[in-house]
């Protein structure tokens, strides 16, 4: 049985990639391709192939799996993946700094509404601290999120629930009183593993995934009263 959305709402915990921002297709993918080109490697991830690669969470792990599959010797894969990932992250940070990664439509309004209702907000992401911090700073008012936990601080990435377990502990809110917002099956599994109810807001890469166990599934945050924003804001006290 899936956990029901809590009422009253004690906290809302947001995923970043694909949830707060549509970062995969026009952010991470573009930065990976630029890193390949700069390293003189003949790889280019198109939109479809990147969708397949997204089944592996974490940019470094995604790269390492791809390089091994492309025939790189196992002994050179870790160092090469690490170097490419560092370069890709710097390039993604540039995209963030120049405002190329906007919030998903409806997200700023929802975040403001929940904040005004006094609902504590948090971020639980498997992205790296070095780009998550500047992204949140650019898109949201200071102190919007009471807790921000990234893949840099947790030992296991989603679908492991570690990131949610830690955020709940830091918020001091029991799982039954908090709601997670995710865009993907891996994220949903992580939230459910921590005992959280989870609303899924899909995007083009995740629409076909299995969201069994979610409290509700939407395909956008805004949209004339039919999006996730109205639903989630409606749970606030
Ligand atoms: Mg996501």
Coordinates of C-alpha atoms and ligand atoms in Angstrom, one line a residue:
X1 CA 0.0 0.0 0.0
X2 CA 1.3 3.5 -0.8
X3 CA 1.6 6.1 1.9
X4 CA -1.1 8.8 1.7
X5 CA -0.1 12.4 1.4
X6 CA 0.2 13.7 5.0
X7 CA -2.3 16.2 6.5
X8 CA -1.2 18.5 8.0
X9 CA 1.9 18.7 6.0
X10 CA 5.1 18.8 8.1
X11 CA 7.6 19.3 5.3
X12 CA 8.0 19.0 1.5
X13 CA 11.3 17.5 0.2
X14 CA 12.1 18.2 -3.5
X15 CA 14.3 16.3 -5.9
X16 CA 16.4 18.6 -8.2
X17 CA 17.2 17.0 -11.5
X18 CA 14.0 16.8 -13.6
X19 CA 11.8 18.0 -10.7
X20 CA 12.8 21.6 -9.7
X21 CA 14.6 22.0 -13.0
X22 CA 14.4 20.3 -16.4
X23 CA 18.1 19.9 -16.3
X24 CA 18.8 16.6 -17.9
X25 CA 18.2 17.1 -21.6
X26 CA 19.4 20.7 -22.0
X27 CA 21.8 20.9 -19.1
X28 CA 23.7 17.7 -18.2
X29 CA 23.5 16.1 -21.6
X30 CA 24.9 19.2 -23.3
X31 CA 27.7 19.5 -20.7
X32 CA 28.7 15.8 -21.1
X33 CA 28.9 16.2 -24.9
X34 CA 31.1 19.3 -24.5
X35 CA 33.4 17.4 -22.2
X36 CA 33.7 14.6 -24.7
X37 CA 34.5 17.0 -27.5
X38 CA 37.1 18.9 -25.3
X39 CA 38.8 15.5 -24.5
X40 CA 38.9 14.6 -28.2
X41 CA 36.6 11.7 -27.7
X42 CA 34.2 10.8 -30.6
X43 CA 31.1 10.5 -28.4
X44 CA 27.9 12.4 -28.6
X45 CA 24.8 11.6 -26.6
X46 CA 21.6 12.4 -28.5
X47 CA 18.3 13.0 -26.7
X48 CA 17.2 9.4 -27.1
X49 CA 20.5 7.7 -26.0
X50 CA 20.7 10.0 -23.0
X51 CA 17.2 8.8 -22.0
X52 CA 18.6 5.2 -21.9
X53 CA 21.7 6.2 -20.0
X54 CA 19.6 8.0 -17.3
X55 CA 18.7 4.6 -15.9
X56 CA 22.0 4.8 -14.2
X57 CA 21.9 7.5 -11.5
X58 CA 24.9 9.7 -10.8
X59 CA 26.9 11.3 -13.6
X60 CA 30.1 9.6 -12.7
X61 CA 28.5 6.1 -12.7
X62 CA 26.7 6.9 -15.9
X63 CA 30.0 7.9 -17.6
X64 CA 31.9 4.9 -16.2
X65 CA 29.2 2.4 -17.5
X66 CA 29.2 4.1 -20.9
X67 CA 33.0 4.1 -21.3
X68 CA 33.2 0.4 -20.3
X69 CA 30.5 -0.4 -22.8
X70 CA 32.3 1.7 -25.5
X71 CA 35.3 -0.6 -25.1
X72 CA 37.7 1.4 -22.9
X73 CA 40.0 -0.9 -20.9
X74 CA 38.7 -1.5 -17.4
X75 CA 41.9 -0.2 -15.9
X76 CA 41.5 3.2 -17.5
X77 CA 37.8 3.7 -17.0
X78 CA 37.8 5.1 -13.4
X79 CA 40.4 7.8 -14.1
X80 CA 38.9 8.8 -17.4
X81 CA 35.4 8.9 -16.0
X82 CA 36.6 11.0 -13.1
X83 CA 38.4 13.5 -15.4
X84 CA 35.4 13.8 -17.8
X85 CA 33.0 14.1 -14.9
X86 CA 35.0 17.0 -13.4
X87 CA 35.1 18.8 -16.7
X88 CA 31.4 18.1 -17.3
X89 CA 30.5 19.5 -13.9
X90 CA 32.5 22.7 -14.6
X91 CA 30.6 23.1 -17.9
X92 CA 27.3 22.4 -16.2
X93 CA 28.1 25.0 -13.6
X94 CA 28.7 27.5 -16.4
X95 CA 25.3 26.8 -17.8
X96 CA 23.8 27.3 -14.3
X97 CA 25.7 30.6 -13.8
X98 CA 24.5 31.9 -17.1
X99 CA 20.9 31.2 -16.3
X100 CA 20.5 28.4 -18.9
X101 CA 18.8 26.1 -16.4
X102 CA 15.4 27.6 -15.4
X103 CA 13.0 26.3 -12.8
X104 CA 10.2 24.1 -14.2
X105 CA 7.0 26.2 -14.8
X106 CA 4.9 26.4 -11.7
X107 CA 7.8 25.6 -9.3
X108 CA 8.6 29.1 -8.1
X109 CA 4.9 29.7 -7.4
X110 CA 4.6 26.5 -5.5
X111 CA 7.7 27.0 -3.4
X112 CA 6.6 30.6 -2.5
X113 CA 3.1 29.4 -1.6
X114 CA 4.4 26.6 0.7
X115 CA 6.9 29.0 2.3
X116 CA 4.1 31.5 2.9
X117 CA 2.1 28.7 4.6
X118 CA 5.0 28.0 6.9
X119 CA 5.8 24.5 5.5
X120 CA 9.5 23.7 5.9
X121 CA 11.1 22.9 2.6
X122 CA 14.1 20.7 1.8
X123 CA 16.1 19.3 -1.1
X124 CA 17.2 15.7 -1.4
X125 CA 19.3 15.1 -4.6
X126 CA 21.9 12.8 -5.8
X127 CA 23.5 15.7 -7.8
X128 CA 26.9 17.1 -6.8
X129 CA 27.1 19.8 -4.1
X130 CA 29.3 22.0 -6.4
X131 CA 26.5 22.7 -8.9
X132 CA 23.4 22.2 -6.7
X133 CA 24.3 25.1 -4.4
X134 CA 24.8 27.7 -7.1
X135 CA 21.7 26.5 -9.0
X136 CA 19.4 26.8 -5.9
X137 CA 21.0 30.2 -5.1
X138 CA 20.2 31.5 -8.5
X139 CA 16.6 30.2 -8.7
X140 CA 15.3 30.6 -5.2
X141 CA 15.4 33.2 -2.4
X142 CA 18.0 32.7 0.3
X143 CA 16.8 30.4 3.1
X144 CA 14.1 28.9 1.0
X145 CA 15.2 25.4 2.0
X146 CA 15.8 24.4 5.6
X147 CA 18.0 21.4 4.6
X148 CA 19.8 20.7 1.3
X149 CA 21.4 17.3 1.0
X150 CA 23.3 16.2 -2.1
X151 CA 25.0 13.2 -3.6
X152 CA 28.3 14.6 -2.2
X153 CA 27.2 13.9 1.4
X154 CA 25.5 10.5 1.2
X155 CA 27.2 7.1 0.7
X156 CA 24.5 5.7 -1.7
X157 CA 22.6 7.3 -4.5
X158 CA 18.9 7.0 -5.3
X159 CA 17.0 4.6 -5.4
X160 CA 18.8 4.0 -2.0
X161 CA 16.8 5.9 0.6
X162 CA 19.9 7.3 2.4
X163 CA 19.5 10.8 1.2
X164 CA 15.8 11.0 2.3
X165 CA 16.6 9.3 5.7
X166 CA 19.2 11.9 6.4
X167 CA 17.1 14.9 5.3
X168 CA 14.2 13.7 7.6
X169 CA 16.6 13.3 10.5
X170 CA 18.0 16.9 10.0
X171 CA 14.5 18.3 9.6
X172 CA 13.4 16.5 12.7
X173 CA 10.1 15.6 10.9
X174 CA 8.8 12.0 10.9
X175 CA 8.4 10.4 7.5
X176 CA 4.6 10.2 7.9
X177 CA 4.3 14.0 8.1
X178 CA 6.5 14.8 5.1
X179 CA 5.9 14.6 1.3
X180 CA 8.6 13.9 -1.4
X181 CA 8.3 15.4 -4.9
X182 CA 10.1 13.4 -7.6
X183 CA 10.1 13.0 -11.4
X184 CA 11.5 9.5 -11.8
X185 CA 11.0 5.9 -10.7
X186 CA 14.5 5.8 -9.0
X187 CA 13.5 8.9 -7.0
X188 CA 10.1 7.4 -6.1
X189 CA 11.8 4.2 -4.9
X190 CA 14.2 6.2 -2.7
X191 CA 11.3 8.2 -1.1
X192 CA 9.2 5.1 -0.5
X193 CA 12.2 3.4 1.0
X194 CA 12.3 6.1 3.6
X195 CA 8.6 5.7 4.3
X196 CA 7.6 9.0 2.6
X197 CA 4.5 9.7 0.5
X198 CA 5.6 10.8 -2.9
X199 CA 4.0 12.9 -5.6
X200 CA 5.6 12.3 -9.0
X201 CA 5.7 15.1 -11.6
X202 CA 6.9 13.5 -14.8
X203 CA 8.9 14.9 -17.7
X204 CA 9.7 13.6 -21.2
X205 CA 12.4 11.2 -19.9
X206 CA 10.3 9.7 -17.2
X207 CA 6.7 9.6 -18.4
X208 CA 6.9 5.8 -19.3
X209 CA 8.3 4.7 -16.0
X210 CA 6.6 2.7 -13.3
X211 CA 5.1 4.9 -10.5
X212 CA 3.4 2.2 -8.5
X213 CA 3.2 3.3 -4.9
X214 CA 3.1 7.0 -5.6
X215 CA 0.5 9.2 -3.9
X216 CA -0.3 10.9 -7.2
X217 CA 1.2 11.4 -10.7
X218 CA 1.1 14.6 -12.7
X219 CA 2.9 15.7 -15.9
X220 CA 3.4 19.3 -14.9
X221 CA 3.4 21.7 -11.9
X222 CA 1.1 24.3 -13.4
X223 CA -1.7 24.0 -15.9
X224 CA -5.1 25.6 -15.2
X225 CA -5.7 24.0 -11.8
X226 CA -4.8 20.5 -13.0
X227 CA -1.0 20.4 -12.1
X228 CA 0.9 19.1 -9.2
X229 CA 1.3 22.7 -7.8
X230 CA -2.4 23.1 -6.9
X231 CA -2.5 19.6 -5.4
X232 CA 0.6 20.0 -3.2
X233 CA -0.2 23.6 -2.1
X234 CA -3.7 22.3 -1.2
X235 CA -2.1 20.0 1.4
X236 CA -0.6 22.9 3.3
X237 CA -2.2 23.9 6.6
Ligands
LIG1 MG1 15.1 13.5 -10.7

